[in-house]
Amino acid sequence: MNRLESAFANKPIFMPYFPLGYPDLETSVDAIEALAQNGADLIEVGLSFSDPLADGPMIQQATQIALEKGITVRKSLKAVKELRRRGVEIPLILMGYYNPMLAYGLEKFVHDATEAGADGFIIPDLPMEEAEEFQSMLIAGRVDGDGSRYATNATQSPPSYRDQMNAVEAPLIRMLAPTSSPERMEMIARNAQGFIYLVSVTGITGERKSLAEGLGGLIAQVREHTSAPVCVGFGISTPEQAREVGRLADGVIVGSACVKAIGGSENPVEAAREFARSFADALK
Amino acid sequence: MTTTLLSSKFGPYGGQFVPETLMPALIELEEAFVSARADVKFQKEFNKLMASFVGRPTPLTYAKRLSEKLGGAQIYLKREDLAHTGAHKINNALGQALLVKRMGKRRIVAETGAGQHGVASATAAALLGLDCVVYMGVVDIARQEPNVFRMKLLGAEVRPVTSGTQTLKDAINEAIRDWVTNVRDTHYLLGSALGPHPYPTIVREFQSVIGMEAREQILMEVGRLPDTVIACVGGGSNAIGVFSGFVNDESVELIGVEAGGSGIESGKHAARFGDPSKGRVGVIHGTRTYVLQDEDGQIAETHSVSAGLDYAAVGPEHAFLRDTERAFYTSATDEEALSAFQTLCHTEGIIPALESSHAVAEALKRAPKMRKDQVILVNLSGRGDKDLNTVIKELSER
């Protein structure tokens, strides 16, 4: 079992998002470490982009500040390595837009990210139609030892979920939306690796007062096509909402609210601890 | 993998790099477009509006005094500045607005830089009874004030964009964010040959009327094809529109003119093809194309005196035309454009848009080096009334 599989042993799991470099690089690493130590089961580590078109104001502002403070892909990957050095053992999924990865060089990016300790990738502007290029860069199954494990690429989607988990070391997490047609849902869910990121509302990231209607039905629809865990994100901001979603989903993703709680605090690390505990408790 | 009805790529460029939430809307749009294209009734309606509302065909004007002054090639102007609302943008705005009706949606969002596409969208929305929200960077709002007022008069809501560089790029981000939130009843009326498939194809198709008319007109007037066709290239919709009429005529040289801003070496420009240090293939706003960016893949700030060319990426089909050397791309600086602007005012009694002035500037460079029996066709994509404030300010500072 790899890190990603083990993370889903006790469902539902708590999956906060936090961007590296906000409010500054050091604080973001400390905050992510604190989230990990206080109940986060998996962390979406944000890579900043100048034009985050799927994000609401909170994450836009945070990543903008991170860029102004000089965050880069290279520094972000170094920070992931640092988190591993500090003993963070939960899965770290890199979430970022496609262009900075292209600029870094896709093959090198996947290689360096995996080597740094990333367990997967979420790329909001890479739908299934365009994913093949990235998918072909992913590194075939975990082989203990050295660089030899980077020798082969997984090019074809293997038949079952279990096989798929073994097929690539750090998968590309597929996203589904409420607007996805039944055909797309089937096609995307069938090829899912790691987990499914189900966008709960039509829209951008950010807090919502109430949860999306029909979420239960949507999740049930996805489950018809895959045994991969289904995690729900976009618009979840309170432990109460998380608990509600946790009754239906395998994982609860909290982004903007996490960024707000930590970034807006005078003591970000303490805020991260409290934030993680409150959500982890709600999901117990 | 699913396949699109039409090809989503131009060689390695183009594609659909958008969040999953939007994919179904792109598929729906493509279906509506493909069925509309084959529908005689739709074509009739579109053509009728082009004639009775837009005022097409727009004239072809022989720039006699300008040609004589330069002493070389004969210069002809395709007068998109005389289309209703003052620029070519209306062709695409009306075409897409008709598609919106066909899809049963009732709200459009649009981005605008110079304000021309915003005005065109607001106009199409008023004509067809659609709700219209236009996103515009506050920097552009300041320099294109008359157009902001026009949009409001036409019943559109203009939402100022304060994120990022506060120009066209950020207006597109906000329009996409609105679209992704309201996608079920809202259409994104994208104004240039940019963005995810099928937009670059749809926009080219609706703008191809420029090239079709111009080809016919110049054959009538001169009796032969032009040697050179010149158009300015921001996103590249007027250029792709006029190029499409001549792309199969091998003898016709196609020239796109990017915004050279303060000069390529200054770093302050919007020349995606002209500056290899920053202009590299990347993905922005749903498409793979040449993008001005830094080493880390962050989209670069751009500069141009003309808001409509002030954008970091170029339409994907232009990237393909350039790779295949079917079209060539160059740039004109702010200064060259301003000078061409004045020249055309003085010699022809035409006030061109600052965007179009970039194409005129290239004609001024080329014509004297050509023979008198040669012909240059310049696509005069818009009129310059909207730019008077900018020009007055720029000229008083020089």
XYZ file of C-alpha atoms in Angstrom:
682
model
C 0.000 0.000 0.000
C 1.393 3.396 -0.866
C 0.877 6.609 1.056
C -2.170 7.566 -0.963
C -3.949 4.268 -0.405
C -3.156 4.181 3.310
C -4.582 7.655 3.748
C -8.049 6.343 2.970
C -7.958 3.614 5.655
C -10.221 5.634 7.953
C -12.834 7.458 5.915
C -13.967 10.160 5.568
C -10.652 11.914 5.423
C -9.818 15.590 5.870
C -7.972 17.209 2.965
C -7.012 20.852 3.409
C -5.462 22.942 0.646
C -2.718 25.442 1.322
C -0.474 27.291 -1.153
C 3.287 27.256 -0.703
C 4.771 30.705 -0.320
C 1.826 32.303 1.452
C 2.104 34.478 3.464
C 5.775 33.607 2.946
C 7.621 30.406 2.135
C 8.803 29.555 5.623
C 5.430 30.181 7.248
C 3.640 28.125 4.609
C 5.909 25.138 5.248
C 5.359 25.485 9.001
C 1.609 25.774 8.493
C 1.428 22.704 6.264
C 3.492 20.766 8.787
C 1.081 21.881 11.528
C -1.932 20.806 9.446
C -0.301 17.405 8.960
C 0.434 16.970 12.654
C -3.044 17.922 13.775
C -5.386 15.739 11.860
C -5.071 16.410 8.147
C -5.092 13.065 6.331
C -3.857 14.444 3.027
C -2.781 17.915 1.995
C -3.239 19.620 -1.320
C -0.144 21.698 -1.666
C -0.811 24.689 -3.894
C 1.542 25.841 -6.649
C 0.927 29.465 -7.555
C -0.020 30.770 -10.987
C -0.539 34.328 -12.184
C -3.916 33.509 -13.763
C -5.795 31.036 -11.556
C -9.079 30.996 -13.452
C -10.753 28.284 -11.373
C -10.099 30.091 -8.106
C -12.119 32.577 -6.115
C -10.822 35.779 -4.515
C -9.285 34.166 -1.390
C -6.970 31.798 -3.250
C -6.289 34.388 -5.962
C -5.039 36.831 -3.362
C -2.987 34.264 -1.480
C -1.238 32.916 -4.568
C -0.688 36.456 -5.846
C 1.097 37.306 -2.602
C 3.102 34.093 -2.831
C 4.244 35.105 -6.328
C 5.099 38.609 -5.197
C 7.217 37.077 -2.455
C 9.072 35.097 -5.094
C 7.598 31.591 -5.023
C 8.507 29.413 -8.014
C 7.878 25.807 -8.982
C 11.483 24.985 -8.088
C 11.181 26.517 -4.622
C 7.840 24.773 -4.127
C 9.323 21.362 -4.869
C 12.174 22.081 -2.486
C 9.581 22.903 0.159
C 7.873 19.555 -0.401
C 11.212 17.883 0.165
C 11.642 19.896 3.347
C 8.219 18.747 4.590
C 9.266 15.137 4.075
C 12.553 15.821 5.853
C 10.564 17.116 8.804
C 8.740 13.830 8.980
C 5.436 14.662 7.290
C 4.195 11.267 6.150
C 0.681 11.892 4.866
C 0.141 12.178 1.117
C 0.985 15.538 -0.419
C -0.823 16.235 -3.668
C 0.466 19.098 -5.799
C -2.314 21.323 -7.050
C -1.476 23.820 -9.733
C -2.225 25.105 -13.213
C -0.675 23.611 -16.312
C 1.501 26.412 -17.678
C 4.110 26.589 -14.908
C 4.490 22.803 -15.199
C 4.975 23.094 -18.955
C 7.510 25.854 -18.441
C 9.417 23.693 -15.955
C 9.347 20.793 -18.427
C 6.674 18.149 -17.852
C 8.963 15.164 -17.588
C 11.347 16.937 -15.282
C 8.465 18.296 -13.251
C 6.940 14.877 -12.667
C 10.349 13.428 -11.883
C 11.414 16.169 -9.481
C 7.995 16.346 -7.795
C 7.880 12.608 -7.213
C 11.434 12.590 -5.982
C 10.640 15.448 -3.603
C 7.836 13.355 -2.142
C 4.654 14.354 -3.951
C 2.007 11.649 -4.214
C -0.131 12.992 -7.010
C -1.191 15.947 -9.097
C -4.340 18.018 -9.436
C -4.418 20.299 -12.482
C -7.719 22.166 -12.746
C -7.179 23.324 -16.336
C -6.358 19.873 -17.664
C -9.570 18.022 -18.549
C -9.543 14.458 -19.826
C -9.335 15.678 -23.438
C -5.885 17.149 -22.827
C -4.546 14.860 -20.117
C -2.743 12.317 -22.256
C 0.463 14.312 -22.543
C 0.779 14.640 -18.770
C -0.411 11.108 -18.135
C 2.332 9.751 -20.377
C 4.950 11.392 -18.167
C 3.797 9.679 -15.008
C 6.216 7.308 -13.468
C 5.527 3.599 -13.464
C 5.012 1.701 -10.221
C 7.044 2.097 -7.096
C 10.291 0.222 -7.282
C 12.423 0.431 -4.190
C 15.783 1.921 -4.738
C 17.126 4.505 -7.058
C 16.640 6.329 -10.301
C 15.819 3.130 -12.153
C 12.219 3.567 -11.112
C 11.975 6.504 -13.441
C 12.954 4.460 -16.428
C 9.523 3.533 -17.716
C 6.383 5.496 -18.330
C 2.872 4.218 -17.902
C 1.194 4.927 -21.198
C -2.005 2.917 -21.050
C -4.763 2.908 -18.512
C -4.717 -0.454 -16.791
C -8.003 -2.267 -16.257
C -8.786 -2.062 -12.571
C -8.512 0.466 -9.817
C -6.113 -1.675 -7.790
C -3.878 -2.156 -10.783
C -4.005 1.515 -11.534
C -2.873 2.389 -8.052
C 0.152 0.225 -8.660
C 0.649 1.502 -12.141
C 1.915 4.970 -11.438
C 3.729 6.286 -8.468
C 1.951 9.626 -8.269
C -1.266 9.772 -10.290
C -3.072 12.605 -11.980
C -6.251 13.074 -9.953
C -9.278 13.350 -12.212
C -11.945 15.949 -11.567
C -15.689 15.691 -12.045
C -18.231 18.497 -11.939
C -21.986 18.710 -11.464
C -22.220 19.632 -15.150
C -20.405 16.481 -16.322
C -22.707 14.396 -18.495
C -23.358 10.767 -17.497
C -21.080 9.670 -20.361
C -18.223 11.873 -19.235
C -18.749 10.846 -15.646
C -18.396 7.215 -16.614
C -15.350 7.782 -18.772
C -13.564 9.898 -16.197
C -14.498 7.790 -13.173
C -13.479 4.562 -14.869
C -9.975 5.814 -15.424
C -9.672 7.318 -11.981
C -6.457 6.884 -10.103
C -5.849 7.746 -6.471
C -9.212 9.338 -5.873
C -11.883 11.344 -7.660
C -12.023 15.070 -7.024
C -15.690 15.908 -7.234
C -16.357 19.613 -7.630
C -19.562 20.062 -5.634
C -20.802 23.283 -7.201
C -20.645 24.919 -10.611
C -18.240 27.728 -9.971
C -14.890 28.715 -8.617
C -13.260 27.924 -5.284
C -14.498 29.826 -2.266
C -16.810 29.630 0.680
C -20.526 29.078 0.231
C -23.215 29.536 2.846
C -24.907 26.270 2.078
C -23.925 22.987 0.523
C -24.804 21.981 -2.986
C -28.157 20.313 -3.408
C -28.208 16.816 -4.798
C -24.662 16.047 -3.656
C -25.682 12.593 -2.451
C -27.096 11.709 -5.832
C -24.035 13.010 -7.610
C -21.715 10.941 -5.430
C -23.862 7.840 -5.923
C -23.645 8.364 -9.676
C -19.860 8.525 -9.538
C -19.645 5.420 -7.384
C -21.468 3.418 -10.040
C -18.357 3.659 -12.173
C -15.457 3.373 -9.772
C -14.338 1.981 -6.468
C -11.856 4.835 -6.095
C -12.532 7.131 -3.137
C -14.734 10.117 -3.968
C -13.619 13.387 -2.390
C -15.661 16.542 -2.484
C -14.348 20.076 -2.733
C -15.320 23.689 -3.559
C -17.424 25.708 -1.151
C -16.901 23.763 2.076
C -15.870 26.161 4.811
C -17.067 25.019 8.262
C -16.575 21.842 10.309
C -20.363 21.410 10.275
C -20.457 21.470 6.479
C -17.506 19.087 6.433
C -19.324 16.662 8.710
C -22.369 16.781 6.470
C -20.302 16.102 3.344
C -18.320 13.453 5.227
C -21.478 11.401 5.647
C -21.623 11.015 1.888
C -18.061 11.306 0.608
C -14.744 9.593 1.312
C -12.890 12.826 1.681
C -13.616 16.481 2.338
C -11.493 19.126 0.631
C -11.274 22.553 2.265
C -9.339 25.270 0.462
C -10.348 28.907 0.738
C -11.476 28.621 4.365
C -8.128 27.076 5.299
C -6.197 29.796 3.498
C -8.314 32.448 5.185
C -7.948 30.983 8.680
C -4.186 30.597 8.455
C -3.302 33.604 6.331
C -5.498 35.951 8.309
C -4.023 34.970 11.661
C -1.252 36.640 13.581
C -0.040 33.214 14.558
C -0.444 31.156 11.377
C 1.007 27.960 12.791
C -1.311 27.986 15.778
C -4.206 28.807 13.449
C -3.282 25.821 11.275
C -3.300 23.537 14.326
C -6.705 24.738 15.441
C -8.121 24.608 11.950
C -6.964 21.031 11.370
C -8.202 19.850 14.765
C -11.647 21.349 14.338
C -12.174 19.679 10.972
C -10.549 16.390 11.937
C -12.786 16.225 15.037
C -15.866 16.970 12.965
C -15.025 14.085 10.647
C -14.316 11.511 13.379
C -10.845 9.731 -25.225
C -13.718 11.690 -26.584
C -13.312 13.320 -29.935
C -14.557 16.722 -30.969
C -16.797 17.229 -33.997
C -14.341 19.674 -35.499
C -10.598 19.495 -35.107
C -9.694 21.128 -31.799
C -6.097 21.759 -32.817
C -4.100 23.768 -35.310
C -1.030 21.576 -35.555
C 0.236 21.398 -31.984
C -1.698 24.520 -30.936
C -5.193 25.089 -29.606
C -7.017 22.479 -27.534
C -9.337 22.705 -24.560
C -7.464 23.477 -21.360
C -10.392 24.341 -19.113
C -11.890 23.033 -15.869
C -14.173 20.028 -16.241
C -17.178 22.188 -15.274
C -16.859 24.004 -18.604
C -16.243 21.026 -20.866
C -19.935 20.221 -21.352
C -20.569 23.869 -22.323
C -17.806 23.711 -24.943
C -19.267 20.509 -26.324
C -22.730 22.081 -26.448
C -21.347 25.169 -28.174
C -19.550 23.105 -30.768
C -22.698 21.132 -31.495
C -24.749 24.314 -31.833
C -22.146 25.821 -34.143
C -21.869 22.764 -36.360
C -25.626 22.467 -36.727
C -26.038 26.226 -37.315
C -23.398 26.172 -40.016
C -25.327 23.544 -41.901
C -28.632 25.300 -41.337
C -29.658 27.494 -44.275
C -32.103 29.396 -42.092
C -29.386 30.338 -39.609
C -27.043 31.433 -42.378
C -29.803 33.528 -43.911
C -30.529 35.221 -40.608
C -26.840 35.930 -40.023
C -26.297 37.300 -43.515
C -29.385 39.435 -43.264
C -28.179 41.020 -40.035
C -24.735 41.524 -41.552
C -26.342 43.520 -44.353
C -29.209 45.336 -42.668
C -27.736 45.946 -39.220
C -23.947 45.910 -39.567
C -23.938 47.582 -42.970
C -21.999 44.948 -44.880
C -20.313 44.677 -47.187
C -17.939 47.263 -45.784
C -16.212 49.248 -48.540
C -12.763 48.798 -49.945
C -11.087 52.204 -50.122
C -8.156 53.022 -52.361
C -5.739 55.155 -50.308
C -4.686 57.279 -53.229
C -2.870 60.145 -51.522
C -1.138 57.806 -49.105
C 0.024 55.548 -51.953
C 1.306 58.539 -53.917
C 3.064 59.932 -50.901
C 4.887 56.653 -50.271
C 5.684 56.262 -53.951
C 5.523 52.485 -54.071
C 2.791 49.889 -53.819
C -0.862 50.880 -54.122
C -2.582 50.681 -50.747
C -6.171 49.573 -50.293
C -8.038 49.675 -47.016
C -10.720 47.196 -46.010
C -13.020 49.450 -44.040
C -14.111 47.476 -40.984
C -14.103 50.839 -39.212
C -17.324 51.524 -41.100
C -19.107 48.463 -39.704
C -21.780 49.285 -37.139
C -20.201 49.969 -33.712
C -16.972 50.936 -35.446
C -14.994 47.729 -35.679
C -14.969 44.182 -37.005
C -15.907 42.869 -33.556
C -19.605 43.094 -34.357
C -19.365 40.278 -36.944
C -18.413 37.733 -34.315
C -20.576 39.202 -31.553
C -23.716 38.906 -33.668
C -22.823 35.439 -34.899
C -22.266 34.128 -31.389
C -25.341 35.930 -30.042
C -27.416 34.070 -32.623
C -25.852 30.832 -31.386
C -26.805 31.811 -27.834
C -30.422 32.094 -28.923
C -30.134 28.743 -30.629
C -28.808 27.136 -27.436
C -31.665 28.624 -25.449
C -29.407 30.593 -23.130
C -30.334 34.127 -22.176
C -27.285 35.706 -20.620
C -23.893 36.542 -22.086
C -20.657 37.539 -20.447
C -17.830 39.096 -22.411
C -14.354 40.449 -21.828
C -13.083 43.594 -23.405
C -9.762 45.382 -23.713
C -10.244 48.350 -26.011
C -13.964 48.222 -25.383
C -14.792 47.424 -29.010
C -15.772 43.840 -28.305
C -17.668 44.955 -25.206
C -19.625 47.470 -27.276
C -20.242 44.880 -29.992
C -21.468 42.345 -27.409
C -23.688 44.910 -25.701
C -25.097 45.845 -29.102
C -25.797 42.251 -30.106
C -27.392 41.636 -26.698
C -29.635 44.677 -27.052
C -30.631 43.650 -30.566
C -31.479 40.084 -29.596
C -32.825 40.707 -26.095
C -30.071 39.057 -24.046
C -28.664 40.063 -20.666
C -25.072 41.220 -20.999
C -22.243 41.606 -18.490
C -18.891 42.915 -19.711
C -15.697 42.492 -17.716
C -13.074 45.170 -18.224
C -9.807 45.882 -16.439
C -9.748 49.182 -14.560
C -6.643 50.230 -16.493
C -8.582 49.815 -19.742
C -11.677 51.489 -18.304
C -9.549 54.558 -17.692
C -8.109 54.685 -21.205
C -11.268 53.721 -23.102
C -13.857 55.769 -21.269
C -16.142 56.553 -24.230
C -16.658 52.854 -24.882
C -17.538 52.215 -21.237
C -20.285 54.778 -21.545
C -21.483 53.285 -24.809
C -21.782 49.822 -23.263
C -23.831 51.210 -20.407
C -26.095 53.084 -22.801
C -26.676 49.836 -24.635
C -27.921 48.250 -21.437
C -24.877 46.188 -20.506
C -23.414 46.000 -17.037
C -19.702 46.821 -17.041
C -17.864 45.106 -14.193
C -14.463 46.617 -13.398
C -11.706 44.046 -12.920
C -9.137 44.867 -10.271
C -7.264 41.562 -10.121
C -3.812 40.945 -11.581
C -2.627 43.435 -14.170
C -6.144 44.908 -14.464
C -6.159 44.617 -18.260
C -7.572 42.280 -20.901
C -5.973 39.118 -19.504
C -7.619 39.627 -16.140
C -10.924 40.570 -17.736
C -10.825 37.167 -19.465
C -10.103 35.459 -16.123
C -13.121 37.136 -14.561
C -15.378 36.392 -17.525
C -14.375 32.729 -17.319
C -15.019 32.692 -13.546
C -18.486 34.112 -14.135
C -19.097 31.612 -16.919
C -17.991 28.639 -14.809
C -20.382 29.758 -12.067
C -23.393 30.431 -14.291
C -22.630 28.058 -17.136
C -26.102 26.547 -17.291
C -27.782 29.724 -18.571
C -24.784 31.823 -19.604
C -22.683 31.910 -22.752
C -19.177 33.325 -22.777
C -19.064 35.565 -25.828
C -15.322 35.461 -26.415
C -14.199 38.278 -28.660
C -11.044 37.025 -30.296
C -9.730 33.934 -32.049
C -8.490 32.696 -28.709
C -9.496 30.480 -25.858
C -10.482 26.825 -25.869
C -11.841 25.006 -28.895
C -14.292 25.669 -30.523
C -13.816 29.438 -30.009
C -10.859 30.007 -32.349
C -12.723 28.212 -35.137
C -16.074 29.894 -34.459
C -14.545 33.356 -34.310
C -12.584 32.786 -37.517
C -15.724 31.583 -39.251
C -17.764 34.633 -38.249
C -14.873 36.955 -39.172
C -14.150 35.228 -42.475
C -16.699 37.573 -44.054
C -13.933 40.220 -44.023
C -11.587 38.168 -46.182
C -14.324 36.895 -48.438
C -15.575 40.402 -49.217
C -12.094 41.890 -49.518
C -10.989 39.249 -52.016
C -14.002 39.824 -54.196
C -13.712 43.604 -53.937
C -10.050 43.791 -54.807
C -10.515 41.464 -57.780
C -13.296 43.743 -58.984
C -11.381 46.935 -58.376
C -7.825 46.030 -59.357
C -8.417 42.949 -61.415
C -5.979 40.857 -59.454
C -5.094 39.586 -56.004
C -3.077 41.763 -53.627
C 0.610 41.014 -53.157
C 0.427 41.576 -49.445
C -2.334 41.527 -46.840
C -1.583 43.251 -43.548
C -3.534 43.110 -40.276
C -2.803 43.860 -36.645
C -2.722 40.895 -34.259
C -3.799 41.063 -30.639
C -5.724 37.860 -30.125
C -5.897 37.916 -33.873
C -9.564 37.859 -34.917
C -9.495 40.606 -37.552
C -6.273 39.149 -38.937
C -7.583 35.594 -39.113
C -10.766 36.943 -40.695
C -8.999 38.753 -43.513
C -6.291 36.061 -43.897
C -8.933 33.367 -44.326
C -9.962 34.944 -47.631
C -6.443 34.623 -49.051
C -4.872 31.700 -47.231
C -5.345 29.435 -50.241
C -3.893 31.996 -52.642
C -0.238 31.085 -52.417
C 0.944 34.253 -54.139
C -0.532 36.457 -51.431
C 1.819 37.286 -48.604
C 0.077 37.458 -45.200
C 1.557 39.777 -42.581
C 0.433 40.039 -38.956
C 1.561 43.005 -36.881
C 1.936 42.652 -33.132
C 2.208 45.448 -30.585
C 5.856 46.413 -30.228
C 5.029 48.764 -27.327
C 8.093 50.708 -26.229
C 10.266 48.439 -28.362
C 11.093 44.733 -28.064
C 14.388 45.421 -26.299
C 12.575 47.474 -23.629
C 10.636 44.401 -22.540
C 7.458 46.522 -22.551
C 5.446 45.163 -25.451
C 2.955 42.501 -26.494
C 5.015 40.823 -29.226
C 4.505 37.126 -28.529
C 6.345 36.097 -31.684
C 8.744 39.011 -31.653
C 10.500 38.349 -28.349
C 11.923 34.823 -28.086
C 13.208 35.532 -24.568
C 9.654 35.724 -23.217
C 7.373 34.442 -25.959
C 7.228 30.660 -25.623
C 4.644 27.976 -26.220
C 2.414 27.590 -23.201
C -1.179 27.283 -22.068
C -3.338 30.237 -21.112
C -7.094 30.777 -21.120
C -7.805 27.328 -22.423
C -5.467 27.211 -25.386
C -1.920 26.191 -26.220
C -0.114 28.903 -28.115
C 2.706 31.425 -27.916
C 2.524 33.214 -24.579
C 4.654 35.937 -23.061
C 5.809 34.449 -19.785
C 8.687 34.351 -17.344
C 10.975 31.387 -16.708
C 8.614 30.013 -14.073
C 5.651 29.984 -16.461
C 3.944 32.998 -14.910
C 2.174 35.090 -17.530
C 4.095 38.281 -18.232
C 2.789 41.801 -18.069
C 2.362 43.345 -21.475
C 2.344 46.879 -22.753
C 0.837 48.601 -25.739
C -0.581 52.028 -26.401
C -3.558 50.174 -27.856
C -5.653 48.300 -25.331
C -6.888 45.841 -27.941
C -3.405 44.473 -28.622
C -2.285 44.498 -25.007
C -2.509 40.765 -24.363
C 0.045 38.079 -23.531
C -1.111 35.350 -25.910
C -1.889 35.063 -29.594
C -4.644 33.024 -31.236
C -3.511 29.415 -31.777
C -4.157 29.436 -35.524
C -1.687 32.290 -35.919
C 0.932 30.185 -34.139
C 0.266 27.461 -36.681
C 0.318 29.849 -39.681
C 3.640 31.152 -38.453
C 5.176 27.697 -37.929
C 4.120 26.664 -41.414
C 5.368 29.992 -42.783
C 2.031 30.679 -44.436
C 1.930 33.973 -42.567
C 4.698 36.190 -41.247
C 4.608 38.293 -38.130
C 6.303 41.518 -37.259
C 5.644 44.346 -34.834
C 5.121 48.094 -34.724
C 6.016 50.210 -31.725
C 3.669 52.636 -29.969
C 5.519 55.453 -31.655
C 5.235 53.954 -35.129
C 1.533 53.297 -34.593
C 0.883 56.853 -33.393
C 2.751 58.230 -36.358
C 0.798 56.013 -38.782
C -2.406 57.092 -37.032
C -1.650 60.730 -37.848
C -0.497 59.975 -41.371
C -3.764 58.261 -42.226
C -5.767 61.093 -40.653
C -3.916 63.656 -42.792
C -3.683 61.840 -46.094
C -6.983 59.984 -46.246
C -9.371 61.668 -43.832
C -9.730 58.463 -41.857
C -9.160 58.227 -38.115
C -8.078 54.630 -37.520
C -8.153 52.740 -34.235
C -4.756 52.544 -32.558
C -4.902 48.770 -33.054
C -5.389 49.165 -36.811
C -2.699 51.860 -36.870
C -0.175 49.085 -36.222
C -1.170 47.496 -39.543
C -0.988 50.886 -41.255
C 2.501 51.390 -39.802
C 3.676 48.174 -41.459
C 2.200 49.314 -44.775
C 4.133 52.587 -44.438
C 7.346 50.566 -44.052
C 6.695 48.192 -46.935
C 5.017 50.247 -49.640
C 8.041 52.415 -50.562
C 10.111 49.256 -51.133
C 7.528 47.805 -53.514
C 6.771 48.527 -57.157
C 3.952 50.850 -58.158
C 2.053 48.022 -59.816
C 2.013 46.046 -56.591
C -0.902 46.046 -54.184
C -1.109 46.071 -50.403
C -4.388 45.381 -48.656
C -4.589 46.695 -45.097
C -7.401 45.539 -42.868
C -8.531 48.700 -41.138
C -10.151 46.815 -38.280
C -11.674 49.751 -36.408
C -12.113 53.466 -36.121
C -10.182 55.655 -33.743
C -12.813 57.783 -32.013
C -12.408 55.705 -28.878
C -8.679 56.466 -28.833
C -8.798 60.241 -28.957
C -8.069 60.664 -25.243
C -5.067 58.361 -25.476
C -3.728 60.007 -28.596
C -4.096 63.530 -27.199
C -2.250 62.442 -24.069
C 0.493 60.565 -25.924
C 1.105 63.346 -28.439
C 1.298 66.022 -25.766
C 3.942 63.942 -23.955
C 6.132 63.560 -27.022
